[in-house]
CSV table of C-alpha atoms and ligand atoms in Angstrom, one decimal:
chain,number,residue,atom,x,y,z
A,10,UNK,CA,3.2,17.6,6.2
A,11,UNK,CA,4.0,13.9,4.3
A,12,UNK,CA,4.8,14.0,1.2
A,13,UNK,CA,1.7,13.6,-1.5
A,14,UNK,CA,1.7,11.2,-4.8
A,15,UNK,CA,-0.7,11.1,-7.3
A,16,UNK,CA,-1.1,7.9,-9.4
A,17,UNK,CA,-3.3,6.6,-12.2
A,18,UNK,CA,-4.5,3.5,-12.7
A,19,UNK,CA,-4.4,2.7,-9.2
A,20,UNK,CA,-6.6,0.1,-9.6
A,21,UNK,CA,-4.2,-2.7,-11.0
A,22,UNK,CA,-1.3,-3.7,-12.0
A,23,UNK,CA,2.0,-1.4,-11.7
A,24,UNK,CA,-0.5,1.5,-10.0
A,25,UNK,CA,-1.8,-0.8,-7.2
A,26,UNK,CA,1.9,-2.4,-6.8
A,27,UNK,CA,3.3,1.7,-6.5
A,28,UNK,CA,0.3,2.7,-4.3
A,29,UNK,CA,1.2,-0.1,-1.8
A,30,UNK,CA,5.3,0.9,-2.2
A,31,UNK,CA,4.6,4.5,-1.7
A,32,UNK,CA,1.7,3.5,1.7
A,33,UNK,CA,5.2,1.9,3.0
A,34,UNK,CA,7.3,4.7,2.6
A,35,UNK,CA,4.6,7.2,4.7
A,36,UNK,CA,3.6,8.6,1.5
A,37,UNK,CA,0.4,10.7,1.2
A,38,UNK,CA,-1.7,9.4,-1.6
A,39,UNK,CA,-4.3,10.7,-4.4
A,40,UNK,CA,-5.5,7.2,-6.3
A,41,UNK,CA,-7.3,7.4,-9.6
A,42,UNK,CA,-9.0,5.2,-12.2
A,43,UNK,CA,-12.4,4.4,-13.5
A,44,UNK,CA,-13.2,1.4,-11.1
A,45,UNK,CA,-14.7,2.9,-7.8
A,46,UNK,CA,-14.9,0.0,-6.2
A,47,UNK,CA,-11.4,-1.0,-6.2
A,48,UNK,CA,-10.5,2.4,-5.2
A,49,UNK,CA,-13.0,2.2,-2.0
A,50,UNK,CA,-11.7,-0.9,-0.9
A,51,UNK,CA,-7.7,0.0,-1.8
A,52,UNK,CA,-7.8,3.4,0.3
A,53,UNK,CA,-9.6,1.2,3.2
A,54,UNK,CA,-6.7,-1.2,3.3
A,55,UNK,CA,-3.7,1.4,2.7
A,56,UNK,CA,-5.0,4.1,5.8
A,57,UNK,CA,-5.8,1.1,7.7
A,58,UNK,CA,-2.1,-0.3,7.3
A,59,UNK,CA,0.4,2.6,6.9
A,60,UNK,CA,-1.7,5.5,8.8
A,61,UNK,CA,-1.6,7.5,5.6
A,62,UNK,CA,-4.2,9.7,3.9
A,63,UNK,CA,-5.8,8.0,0.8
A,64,UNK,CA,-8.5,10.5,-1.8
A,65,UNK,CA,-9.5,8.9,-4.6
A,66,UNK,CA,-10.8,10.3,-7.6
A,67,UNK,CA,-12.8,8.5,-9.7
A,68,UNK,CA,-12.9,9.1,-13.6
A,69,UNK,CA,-12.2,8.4,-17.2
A,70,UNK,CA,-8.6,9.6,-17.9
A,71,UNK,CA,-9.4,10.4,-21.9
A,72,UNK,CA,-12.1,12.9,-20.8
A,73,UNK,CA,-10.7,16.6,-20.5
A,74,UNK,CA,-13.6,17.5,-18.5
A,75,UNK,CA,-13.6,14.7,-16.1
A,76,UNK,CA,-10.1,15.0,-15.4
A,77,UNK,CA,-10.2,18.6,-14.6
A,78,UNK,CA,-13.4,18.7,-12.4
A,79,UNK,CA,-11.7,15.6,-10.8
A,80,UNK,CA,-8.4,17.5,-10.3
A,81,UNK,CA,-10.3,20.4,-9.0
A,82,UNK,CA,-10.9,18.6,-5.4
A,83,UNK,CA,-7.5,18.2,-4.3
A,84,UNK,CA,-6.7,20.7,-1.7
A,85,UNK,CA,-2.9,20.2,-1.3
A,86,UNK,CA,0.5,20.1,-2.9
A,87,UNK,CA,1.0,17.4,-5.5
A,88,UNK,CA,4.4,16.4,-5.2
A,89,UNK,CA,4.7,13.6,-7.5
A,90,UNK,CA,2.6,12.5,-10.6
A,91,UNK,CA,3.0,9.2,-11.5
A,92,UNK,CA,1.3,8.8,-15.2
A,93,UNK,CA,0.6,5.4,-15.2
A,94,UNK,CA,-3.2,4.5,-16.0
A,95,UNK,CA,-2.7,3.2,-19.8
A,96,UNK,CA,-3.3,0.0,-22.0
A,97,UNK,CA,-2.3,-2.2,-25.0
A,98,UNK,CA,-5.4,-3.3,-26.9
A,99,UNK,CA,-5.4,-5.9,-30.1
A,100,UNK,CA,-2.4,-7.2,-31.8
A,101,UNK,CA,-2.9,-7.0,-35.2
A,102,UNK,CA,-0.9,-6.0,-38.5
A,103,UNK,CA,-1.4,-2.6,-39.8
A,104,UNK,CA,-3.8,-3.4,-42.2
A,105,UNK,CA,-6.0,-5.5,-40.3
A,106,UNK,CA,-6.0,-3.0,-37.0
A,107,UNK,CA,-9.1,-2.0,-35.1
A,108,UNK,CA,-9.6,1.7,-35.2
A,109,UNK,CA,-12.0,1.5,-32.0
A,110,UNK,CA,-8.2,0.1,-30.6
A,111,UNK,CA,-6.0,2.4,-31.9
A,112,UNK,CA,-8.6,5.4,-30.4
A,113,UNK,CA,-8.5,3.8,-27.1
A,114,UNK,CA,-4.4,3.7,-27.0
A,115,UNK,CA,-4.0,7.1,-28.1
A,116,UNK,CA,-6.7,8.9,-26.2
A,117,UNK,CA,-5.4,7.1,-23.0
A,118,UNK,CA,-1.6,6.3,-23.0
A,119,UNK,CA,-1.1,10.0,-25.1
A,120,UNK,CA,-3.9,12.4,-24.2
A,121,UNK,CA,-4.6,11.2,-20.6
A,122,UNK,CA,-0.9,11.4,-19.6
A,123,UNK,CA,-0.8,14.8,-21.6
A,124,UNK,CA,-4.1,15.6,-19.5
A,125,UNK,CA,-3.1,14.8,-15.8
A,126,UNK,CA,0.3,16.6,-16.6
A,127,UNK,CA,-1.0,19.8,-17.9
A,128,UNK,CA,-3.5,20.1,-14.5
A,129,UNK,CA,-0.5,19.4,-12.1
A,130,UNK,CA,2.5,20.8,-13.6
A,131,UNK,CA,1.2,24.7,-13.2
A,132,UNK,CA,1.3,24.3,-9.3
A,133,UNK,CA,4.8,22.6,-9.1
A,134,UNK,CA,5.8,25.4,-11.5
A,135,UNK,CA,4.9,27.2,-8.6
A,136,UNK,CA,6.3,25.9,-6.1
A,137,UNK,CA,9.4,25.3,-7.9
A,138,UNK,CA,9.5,21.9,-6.9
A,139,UNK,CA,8.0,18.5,-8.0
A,140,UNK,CA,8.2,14.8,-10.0
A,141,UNK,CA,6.5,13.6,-12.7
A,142,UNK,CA,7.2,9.8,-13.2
A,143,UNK,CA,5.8,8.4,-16.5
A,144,UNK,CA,5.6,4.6,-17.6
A,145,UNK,CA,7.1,3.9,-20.8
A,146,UNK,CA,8.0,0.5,-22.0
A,147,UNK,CA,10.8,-1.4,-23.9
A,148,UNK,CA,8.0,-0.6,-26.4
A,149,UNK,CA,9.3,3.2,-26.3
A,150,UNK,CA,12.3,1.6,-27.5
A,151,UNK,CA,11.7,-0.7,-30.1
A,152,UNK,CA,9.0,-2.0,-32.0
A,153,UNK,CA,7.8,-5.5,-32.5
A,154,UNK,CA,5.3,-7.1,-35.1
A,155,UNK,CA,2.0,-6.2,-34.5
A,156,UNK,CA,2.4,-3.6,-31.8
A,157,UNK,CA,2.3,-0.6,-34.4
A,158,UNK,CA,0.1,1.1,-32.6
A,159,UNK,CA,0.9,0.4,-28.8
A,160,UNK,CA,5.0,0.9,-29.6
A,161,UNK,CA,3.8,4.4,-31.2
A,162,UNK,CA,2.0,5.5,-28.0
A,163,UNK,CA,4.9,4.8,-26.2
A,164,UNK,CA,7.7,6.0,-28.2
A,165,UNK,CA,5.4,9.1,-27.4
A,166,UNK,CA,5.7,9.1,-24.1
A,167,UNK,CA,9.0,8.9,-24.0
A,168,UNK,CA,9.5,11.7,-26.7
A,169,UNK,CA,7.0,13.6,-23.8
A,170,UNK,CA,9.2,12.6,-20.8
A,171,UNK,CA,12.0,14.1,-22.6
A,172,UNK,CA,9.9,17.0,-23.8
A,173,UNK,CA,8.5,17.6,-20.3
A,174,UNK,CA,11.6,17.8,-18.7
A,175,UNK,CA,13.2,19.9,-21.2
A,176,UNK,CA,9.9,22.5,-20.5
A,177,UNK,CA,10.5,22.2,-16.4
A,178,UNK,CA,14.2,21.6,-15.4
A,179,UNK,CA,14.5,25.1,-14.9
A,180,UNK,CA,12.0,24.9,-12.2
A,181,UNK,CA,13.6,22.3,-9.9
A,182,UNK,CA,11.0,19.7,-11.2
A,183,UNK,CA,12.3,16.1,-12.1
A,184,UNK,CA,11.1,14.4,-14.7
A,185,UNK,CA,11.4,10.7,-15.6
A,186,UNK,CA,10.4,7.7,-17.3
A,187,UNK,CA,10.6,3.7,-16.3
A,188,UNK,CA,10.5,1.7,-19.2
A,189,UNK,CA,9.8,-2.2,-18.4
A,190,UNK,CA,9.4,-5.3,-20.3
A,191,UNK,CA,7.1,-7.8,-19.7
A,192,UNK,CA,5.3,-7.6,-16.4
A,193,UNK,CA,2.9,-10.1,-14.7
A,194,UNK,CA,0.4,-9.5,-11.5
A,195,UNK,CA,-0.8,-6.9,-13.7
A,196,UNK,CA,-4.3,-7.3,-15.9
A,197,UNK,CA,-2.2,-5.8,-19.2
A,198,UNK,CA,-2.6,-9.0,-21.0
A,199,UNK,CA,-6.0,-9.8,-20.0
A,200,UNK,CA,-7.2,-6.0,-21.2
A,201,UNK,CA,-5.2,-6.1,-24.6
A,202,UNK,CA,-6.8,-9.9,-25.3
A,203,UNK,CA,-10.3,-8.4,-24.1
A,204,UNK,CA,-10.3,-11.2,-20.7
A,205,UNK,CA,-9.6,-14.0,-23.2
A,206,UNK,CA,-8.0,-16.1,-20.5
A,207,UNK,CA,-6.3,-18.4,-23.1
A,208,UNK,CA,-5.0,-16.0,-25.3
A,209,UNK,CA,-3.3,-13.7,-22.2
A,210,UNK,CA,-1.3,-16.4,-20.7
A,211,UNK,CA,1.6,-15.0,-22.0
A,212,UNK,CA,3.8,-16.0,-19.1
A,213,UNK,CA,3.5,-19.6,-17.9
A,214,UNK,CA,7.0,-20.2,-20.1
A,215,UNK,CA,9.1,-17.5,-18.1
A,216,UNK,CA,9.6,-15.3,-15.3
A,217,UNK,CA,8.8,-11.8,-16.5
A,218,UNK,CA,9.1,-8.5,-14.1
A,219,UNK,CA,6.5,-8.7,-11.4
A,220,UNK,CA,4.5,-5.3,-10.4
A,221,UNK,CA,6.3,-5.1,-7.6
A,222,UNK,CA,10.0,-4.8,-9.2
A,223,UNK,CA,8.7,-1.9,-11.3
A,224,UNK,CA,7.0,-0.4,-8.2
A,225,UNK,CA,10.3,-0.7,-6.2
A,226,UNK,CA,12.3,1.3,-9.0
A,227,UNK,CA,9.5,4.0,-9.4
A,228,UNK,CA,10.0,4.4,-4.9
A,229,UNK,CA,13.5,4.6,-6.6
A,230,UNK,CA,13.7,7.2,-8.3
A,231,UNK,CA,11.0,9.3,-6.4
A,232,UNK,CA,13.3,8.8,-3.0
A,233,UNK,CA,16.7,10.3,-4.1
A,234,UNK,CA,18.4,13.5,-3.8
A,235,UNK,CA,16.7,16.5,-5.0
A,236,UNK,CA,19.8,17.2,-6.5
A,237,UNK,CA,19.1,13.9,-8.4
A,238,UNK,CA,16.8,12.8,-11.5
A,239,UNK,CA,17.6,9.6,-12.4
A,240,UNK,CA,15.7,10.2,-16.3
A,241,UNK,CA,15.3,6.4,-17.1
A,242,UNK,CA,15.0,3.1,-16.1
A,243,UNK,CA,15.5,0.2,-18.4
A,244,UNK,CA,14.6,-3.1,-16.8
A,245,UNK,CA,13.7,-6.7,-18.1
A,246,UNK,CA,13.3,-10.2,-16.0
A,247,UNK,CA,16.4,-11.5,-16.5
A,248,UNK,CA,14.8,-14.2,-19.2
A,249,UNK,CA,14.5,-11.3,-21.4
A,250,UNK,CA,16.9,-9.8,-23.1
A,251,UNK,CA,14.7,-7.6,-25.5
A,252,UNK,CA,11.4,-7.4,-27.3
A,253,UNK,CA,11.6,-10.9,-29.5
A,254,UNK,CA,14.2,-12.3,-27.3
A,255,UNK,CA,12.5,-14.6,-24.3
A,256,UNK,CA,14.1,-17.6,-23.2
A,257,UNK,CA,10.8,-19.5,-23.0
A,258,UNK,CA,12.6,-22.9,-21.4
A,259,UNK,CA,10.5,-22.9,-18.0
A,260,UNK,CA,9.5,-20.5,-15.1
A,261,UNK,CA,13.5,-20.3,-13.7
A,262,UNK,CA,12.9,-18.2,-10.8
A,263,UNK,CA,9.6,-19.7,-9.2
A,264,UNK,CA,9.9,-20.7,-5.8
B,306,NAP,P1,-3.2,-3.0,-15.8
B,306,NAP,O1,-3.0,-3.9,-14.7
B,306,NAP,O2,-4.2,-3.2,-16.8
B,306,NAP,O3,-3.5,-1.5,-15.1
B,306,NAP,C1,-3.9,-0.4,-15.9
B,306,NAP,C2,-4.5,0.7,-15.0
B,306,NAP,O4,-4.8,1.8,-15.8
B,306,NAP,C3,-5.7,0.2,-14.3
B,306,NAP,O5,-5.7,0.7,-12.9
B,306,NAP,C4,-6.9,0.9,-15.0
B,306,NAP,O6,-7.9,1.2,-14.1
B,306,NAP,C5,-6.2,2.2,-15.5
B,306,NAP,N1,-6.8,2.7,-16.7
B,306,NAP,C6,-6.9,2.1,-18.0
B,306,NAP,N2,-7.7,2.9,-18.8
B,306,NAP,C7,-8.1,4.0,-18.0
B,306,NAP,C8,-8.9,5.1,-18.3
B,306,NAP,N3,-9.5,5.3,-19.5
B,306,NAP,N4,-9.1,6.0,-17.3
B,306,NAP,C9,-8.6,5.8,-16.1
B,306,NAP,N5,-7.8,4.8,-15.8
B,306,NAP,C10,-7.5,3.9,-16.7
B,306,NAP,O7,-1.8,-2.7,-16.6
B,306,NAP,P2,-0.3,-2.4,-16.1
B,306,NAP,O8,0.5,-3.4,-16.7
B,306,NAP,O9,-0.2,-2.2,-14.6
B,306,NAP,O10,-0.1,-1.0,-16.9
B,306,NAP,C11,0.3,0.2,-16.3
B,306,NAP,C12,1.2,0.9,-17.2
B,306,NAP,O11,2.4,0.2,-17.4
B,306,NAP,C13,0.6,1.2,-18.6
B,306,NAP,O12,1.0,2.5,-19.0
B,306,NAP,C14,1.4,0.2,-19.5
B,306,NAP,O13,1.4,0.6,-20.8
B,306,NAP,C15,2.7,0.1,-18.8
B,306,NAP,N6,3.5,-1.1,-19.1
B,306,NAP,C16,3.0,-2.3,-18.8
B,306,NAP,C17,3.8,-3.5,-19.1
B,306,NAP,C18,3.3,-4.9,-18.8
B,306,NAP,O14,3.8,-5.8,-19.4
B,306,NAP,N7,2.3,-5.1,-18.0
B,306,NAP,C19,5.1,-3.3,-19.6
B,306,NAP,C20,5.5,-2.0,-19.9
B,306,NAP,C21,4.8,-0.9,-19.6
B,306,NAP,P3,-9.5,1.1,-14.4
B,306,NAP,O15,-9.7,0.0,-15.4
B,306,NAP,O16,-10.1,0.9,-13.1
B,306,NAP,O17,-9.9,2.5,-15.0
């Protein structure tokens, strides 16, 4: 039997990017997110080019219930969870923040990763085998001005990753974390400037990560040894060289 991923937020971004890597490597898939459409016409394309078997689940990741009941139709082995679905929204100093903003960072990037991994850890438990990949950021590194909120959720995550692993290393399950800076072909910007199409051009001066680099490490670190966890990766387009340090000179590496 293939191997079996689950990612969330399939529907954009780094989890459309990692669905495609994973359809390439003759990877089983289980594709969530809220936007059915996108997942119709994504499992269409990816068992139409790769011969693989595509469910997708449709639901709201911050909903307990809807995550279980959704989690309740898979009939087979997960062997990797990739916690991905998650957002930035607003960028605002402390004491101007929106609340309705900080709710929607927490309950998603925190409680929907905490969520997916508390329904799929039990059966790798198990089995005694599995992965569980979660995107962090740079922002689980260090914070920058107006990103209170946004860098907390993600220094939780990594805080989690370490957590998690520290809870199921003893079970033959890997767990590990990516951890990119900026990243375009993804809707990030669009989503934390509410589609203010202006306001979320935030790359026309540079050449950040594209989806597809970040996707490439995740098919990484998912494809070594099992004797292998590779706990982190770090990466930044190479005109970044950390959170408030972007050589904004010109798009270098456009071709
Ligand atoms: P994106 O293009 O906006 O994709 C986000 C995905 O998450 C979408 O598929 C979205 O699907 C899903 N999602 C959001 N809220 C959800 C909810 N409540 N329930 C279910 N699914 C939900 O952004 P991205 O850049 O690929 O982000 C993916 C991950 O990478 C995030 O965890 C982000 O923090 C992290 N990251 C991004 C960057 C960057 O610069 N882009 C850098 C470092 C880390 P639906 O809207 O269809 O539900």
């Amino acid at each position: 039997m293939k191997k079996c991923a689950l990612i969330t937020g399939a529907t954009s971004g780094i989890g459309l990017a990692t669905a495609r890597e994973f359809a390439s490597h003759d990877i089983d898939l289980i594709l969530t997110a809220r936007r059915a459409d996108r997942l119709a016409e994504l499992k269409t394309e990816l068992e139409a080019t790769h011969g693989i078997e595509v469910l997708t689940l449709c639901f709201d990741i911050r909903n307990q219930e809807e995550c279980a009941e959704a989690i309740s139709k898979i009939n087979r082995p997960v062997d990797i969870l990739i916690n991905n679905a998650g957002l930035a929204r607003g960028l605002s100093s402390i004491e101007e923040g929106d609340l309705a903003h900080w709710e929607e960072m927490i309950d998603t990037n925190i409680k929907g990763l905490l969520y997916m991994t508390r329904l799929i850890s039990p059966g790798m438990v198990k089995r005694k085998s599995g992965h569980i990949i979660n995107l962090g950021s740079t922002a689980s590194k260090e914070v920058y001005p107006k990103g209170n909120v946004y860098c907390a959720t993600k220094f939780a995550v990594e805080a989690l990753t370490k957590a998690i692993r520290a809870d199921l290393y003893t079970h033959g399950i890997r767990v590990s974390q990516v951890s990119p800076a900026h990243v375009e072909e993804t809707e990030f910007a669009r989503v934390r400037f509410d589609w203010d199409q202006e306001k979320a051009k935030i790359y026309n001066d540079f050449n950040p990560l594209t989806s597809k680099d970040v996707a490439e490490a995740i098919y990484f670190m998912a494809s070594r040894p099992p004797h292998v966890n590779v706990q982190d990766i770090l990466m930044m387009g190479t005109q970044q060289a950390g959170g408030m340090l972007i050589d904004r000179s010109g798009r270098r590496y456009d071709h």
